[in-house]
C-alpha positions as a Python dict, from the first residue, in 0.01 Angstrom:
ca = {
    (1, 'M'): (0, 0, 0),
    (2, 'I'): (-276, 285, 61),
    (3, 'P'): (-560, 249, -182),
    (4, 'T'): (-676, 449, -433),
    (5, 'A'): (-950, 509, -666),
    (6, 'A'): (-1094, 717, -902),
    (7, 'G'): (-1254, 1016, -812),
    (8, 'P'): (-1603, 1180, -940),
    (9, 'D'): (-1343, 1391, -1150),
    (10, 'G'): (-1203, 1093, -1304),
    (11, 'Q'): (-870, 1177, -1136),
    (12, 'T'): (-708, 972, -861),
    (13, 'R'): (-743, 1006, -471),
    (14, 'C'): (-677, 831, -153),
    (15, 'Q'): (-982, 576, -181),
    (16, 'W'): (-1071, 683, 215),
    (17, 'C'): (-1179, 1004, 122),
    (18, 'L'): (-1448, 918, -185),
    (19, 'A'): (-1731, 862, 33),
    (20, 'T'): (-1863, 1174, 70),
    (21, 'D'): (-1791, 1542, -143),
    (22, 'R'): (-1747, 1634, 220),
    (23, 'Y'): (-1446, 1393, 272),
    (24, 'I'): (-1307, 1476, -102),
    (25, 'H'): (-1291, 1879, 9),
    (26, 'Y'): (-1152, 1813, 303),
    (27, 'H'): (-881, 1559, 145),
    (28, 'D'): (-801, 1799, -166),
    (29, 'H'): (-760, 2121, 15),
    (30, 'E'): (-668, 2033, 385),
    (31, 'W'): (-527, 1692, 469),
    (32, 'G'): (-171, 1694, 449),
    (33, 'F'): (-104, 2054, 378),
    (34, 'P'): (123, 2230, 602),
    (35, 'V'): (-49, 2449, 859),
    (36, 'T'): (158, 2690, 1082),
    (37, 'D'): (-100, 2914, 1246),
    (38, 'D'): (-152, 2820, 1608),
    (39, 'R'): (-521, 2844, 1647),
    (40, 'R'): (-562, 2609, 1369),
    (41, 'L'): (-273, 2391, 1520),
    (42, 'F'): (-515, 2413, 1797),
    (43, 'E'): (-830, 2305, 1681),
    (44, 'K'): (-662, 2024, 1475),
    (45, 'I'): (-555, 1817, 1800),
    (46, 'S'): (-812, 1873, 1997),
    (47, 'L'): (-1079, 1761, 1736),
    (48, 'E'): (-825, 1458, 1684),
    (49, 'A'): (-889, 1386, 2051),
    (50, 'F'): (-1266, 1440, 1989),
    (51, 'Q'): (-1249, 1186, 1723),
    (52, 'S'): (-1075, 876, 1916),
    (53, 'G'): (-1309, 624, 1908),
    (54, 'L'): (-1556, 799, 1582),
    (55, 'S'): (-1540, 815, 1264),
    (56, 'W'): (-1360, 1172, 1130),
    (57, 'Y'): (-1692, 1195, 949),
    (58, 'T'): (-1843, 1252, 1294),
    (59, 'I'): (-1603, 1512, 1350),
    (60, 'L'): (-1618, 1739, 999),
    (61, 'V'): (-1991, 1705, 988),
    (62, 'K'): (-1986, 1896, 1343),
    (63, 'R'): (-1657, 2130, 1329),
    (64, 'D'): (-1861, 2455, 1231),
    (65, 'N'): (-2056, 2344, 1590),
    (66, 'F'): (-1698, 2303, 1784),
    (67, 'R'): (-1511, 2622, 1656),
    (68, 'K'): (-1877, 2762, 1767),
    (69, 'A'): (-1894, 2594, 2108),
    (70, 'F'): (-1506, 2668, 2215),
    (71, 'A'): (-1457, 2979, 2089),
    (72, 'Q'): (-1301, 2925, 1728),
    (73, 'F'): (-1067, 2745, 1917),
    (74, 'D'): (-850, 3030, 2068),
    (75, 'F'): (-676, 2856, 2291),
    (76, 'H'): (-626, 3167, 2533),
    (77, 'Q'): (-998, 3208, 2568),
    (78, 'L'): (-1060, 2878, 2613),
    (79, 'A'): (-807, 2836, 2931),
    (80, 'Q'): (-1074, 3094, 3089),
    (81, 'F'): (-1356, 2775, 3057),
    (82, 'D'): (-1511, 2721, 3353),
    (83, 'E'): (-1749, 2460, 3492),
    (84, 'A'): (-2035, 2667, 3383),
    (85, 'D'): (-1885, 2618, 3045),
    (86, 'V'): (-1856, 2286, 3055),
    (87, 'Q'): (-2218, 2229, 3189),
    (88, 'R'): (-2345, 2408, 2852),
    (89, 'L'): (-2119, 2223, 2627),
    (90, 'L'): (-2233, 1889, 2786),
    (91, 'Q'): (-2598, 2026, 2702),
    (92, 'D'): (-2515, 2161, 2330),
    (93, 'T'): (-2595, 1874, 2097),
    (94, 'G'): (-2446, 1996, 1759),
    (95, 'I'): (-2097, 1870, 1936),
    (96, 'V'): (-1943, 1517, 2097),
    (97, 'R'): (-2058, 1560, 2455),
    (98, 'H'): (-1814, 1384, 2651),
    (99, 'R'): (-1712, 1543, 2929),
    (100, 'G'): (-1333, 1421, 2982),
    (101, 'K'): (-1324, 1495, 2595),
    (102, 'I'): (-1447, 1857, 2694),
    (103, 'E'): (-1244, 1926, 2990),
    (104, 'A'): (-917, 1784, 2819),
    (105, 'V'): (-944, 2068, 2556),
    (106, 'I'): (-989, 2302, 2851),
    (107, 'H'): (-723, 2186, 3051),
    (108, 'N'): (-507, 2190, 2702),
    (109, 'A'): (-547, 2499, 2576),
    (110, 'A'): (-408, 2626, 2957),
    (111, 'R'): (-131, 2403, 2835),
    (112, 'A'): (-66, 2583, 2535),
    (113, 'V'): (-115, 2916, 2681),
    (114, 'E'): (221, 2788, 2893),
    (115, 'M'): (383, 2664, 2555),
    (116, 'V'): (342, 2944, 2386),
    (117, 'A'): (513, 3159, 2697),
    (118, 'Q'): (783, 2873, 2705),
    (119, 'E'): (804, 2797, 2341),
    (120, 'G'): (709, 3124, 2137),
    (121, 'S'): (460, 2960, 1955),
    (122, 'L'): (277, 2625, 1961),
    (123, 'A'): (387, 2562, 1578),
    (124, 'A'): (750, 2629, 1672),
    (125, 'F'): (737, 2297, 1903),
    (126, 'F'): (532, 2095, 1696),
    (127, 'W'): (708, 2118, 1387),
    (128, 'R'): (1013, 2005, 1607),
    (129, 'Y'): (854, 1653, 1564),
    (130, 'M'): (876, 1618, 1164),
    (131, 'P'): (1040, 1317, 1068),
    (132, 'E'): (1342, 1338, 910),
    (133, 'T'): (1244, 1088, 644),
    (134, 'P'): (946, 1199, 470),
    (135, 'S'): (660, 954, 431),
    (136, 'D'): (619, 780, 94),
    (137, 'G'): (258, 711, 112),
    (138, 'T'): (248, 370, 115),
    (139, 'L'): (229, 266, 452),
    (140, 'L'): (-131, 230, 629),
    (141, 'Q'): (33, 308, 1024),
    (142, 'A'): (-133, 429, 1340),
    (143, 'Q'): (148, 564, 1535),
    (144, 'T'): (518, 612, 1467),
    (145, 'A'): (816, 665, 1673),
    (146, 'Q'): (766, 1049, 1648),
    (147, 'S'): (440, 1057, 1711),
    (148, 'Q'): (502, 826, 1985),
    (149, 'A'): (785, 1086, 2126),
    (150, 'L'): (514, 1379, 2076),
    (151, 'A'): (257, 1239, 2265),
    (152, 'K'): (521, 1160, 2544),
    (153, 'A'): (644, 1525, 2517),
    (154, 'L'): (305, 1661, 2539),
    (155, 'K'): (193, 1441, 2844),
    (156, 'A'): (507, 1550, 2998),
    (157, 'R'): (341, 1929, 2981),
    (158, 'G'): (46, 1806, 3138),
    (159, 'W'): (-126, 1737, 2805),
    (160, 'K'): (-440, 1504, 2821),
    (161, 'F'): (-600, 1292, 2576),
    (162, 'V'): (-319, 1345, 2338),
    (163, 'G'): (-197, 962, 2308),
    (164, 'P'): (58, 843, 1981),
    (165, 'T'): (-205, 745, 1766),
    (166, 'T'): (-426, 1093, 1807),
    (167, 'A'): (-53, 1265, 1766),
    (168, 'Y'): (-23, 1079, 1460),
    (169, 'A'): (-361, 1200, 1317),
    (170, 'F'): (-278, 1527, 1405),
    (171, 'M'): (50, 1501, 1257),
    (172, 'Q'): (-122, 1405, 922),
    (173, 'S'): (-354, 1645, 916),
    (174, 'M'): (-129, 1979, 1018),
    (175, 'G'): (138, 1834, 695),
    (176, 'M'): (414, 1751, 924),
    (177, 'V'): (363, 1404, 718),
    (178, 'N'): (255, 1342, 390),
    (179, 'D'): (11, 1035, 358),
    (180, 'H'): (-151, 1083, 42),
    (181, 'A'): (-61, 779, -221),
    (182, 'P'): (156, 800, -461),
    (183, 'E'): (-86, 812, -759),
    (184, 'C'): (-311, 1017, -573),
    (185, 'V'): (-386, 1384, -724),
    (186, 'T'): (-355, 1541, -402),
    (187, 'R'): (-11, 1408, -321),
    (188, 'A'): (184, 1599, -549),
    (189, 'A'): (0, 1948, -443),
    (190, 'V'): (143, 1871, -126),
    (191, 'E'): (439, 1843, -198),
    (192, 'A'): (470, 2166, -436),
    (193, 'Q'): (326, 2373, -144),
    (194, 'K'): (585, 2195, 121),
    (195, 'K'): (901, 2255, -138),
    (196, 'D'): (984, 2570, -26),
    (197, 'F'): (827, 2519, 344),
    (198, 'Q'): (1069, 2614, 643),
    (199, 'P'): (954, 2479, 955),
    (200, 'P'): (915, 2756, 1268),
    (201, 'Q'): (1184, 2783, 1477),
}
């Protein structure tokens, strides 16, 4: 069972978000809500890759710096980055300076451009992997059959640093699954927004 606790306002929330106000804001306004904008999707999957091995709080604190450093995650622009840009980013203390992850984001940007040309949008591709059975918010899990399938499909298209665990974290953050606990006040808000939501085709 996903643990819950009362927040500063007395409302019950997923316990993980209560460590900081920044977490609470992210939990209440972003995590689990459906996203269809391609730039935001590319940002989310890129930041989840950067988070691998680190706490999400580290990434959240640096998110504005990441956006500035990576051209607001405009993948068409990012796909043009070269070794000089990699060197510049490796000197940027405002982000996570990991060469492999930096190069993966640039590489994946080019794959994202290809995906849009082939599929029409990133959203149309990603939302195909929405589970047929919605999450009931009771299980703590690091990956699922759907996240494994998504990671495999991305790998087949040449994407890097997007394994099944990263893919599942991405699916949670973009609203493909609603993993707010049943008692969490935000779960109902997510479900209300998803009630009339139509996945992009």
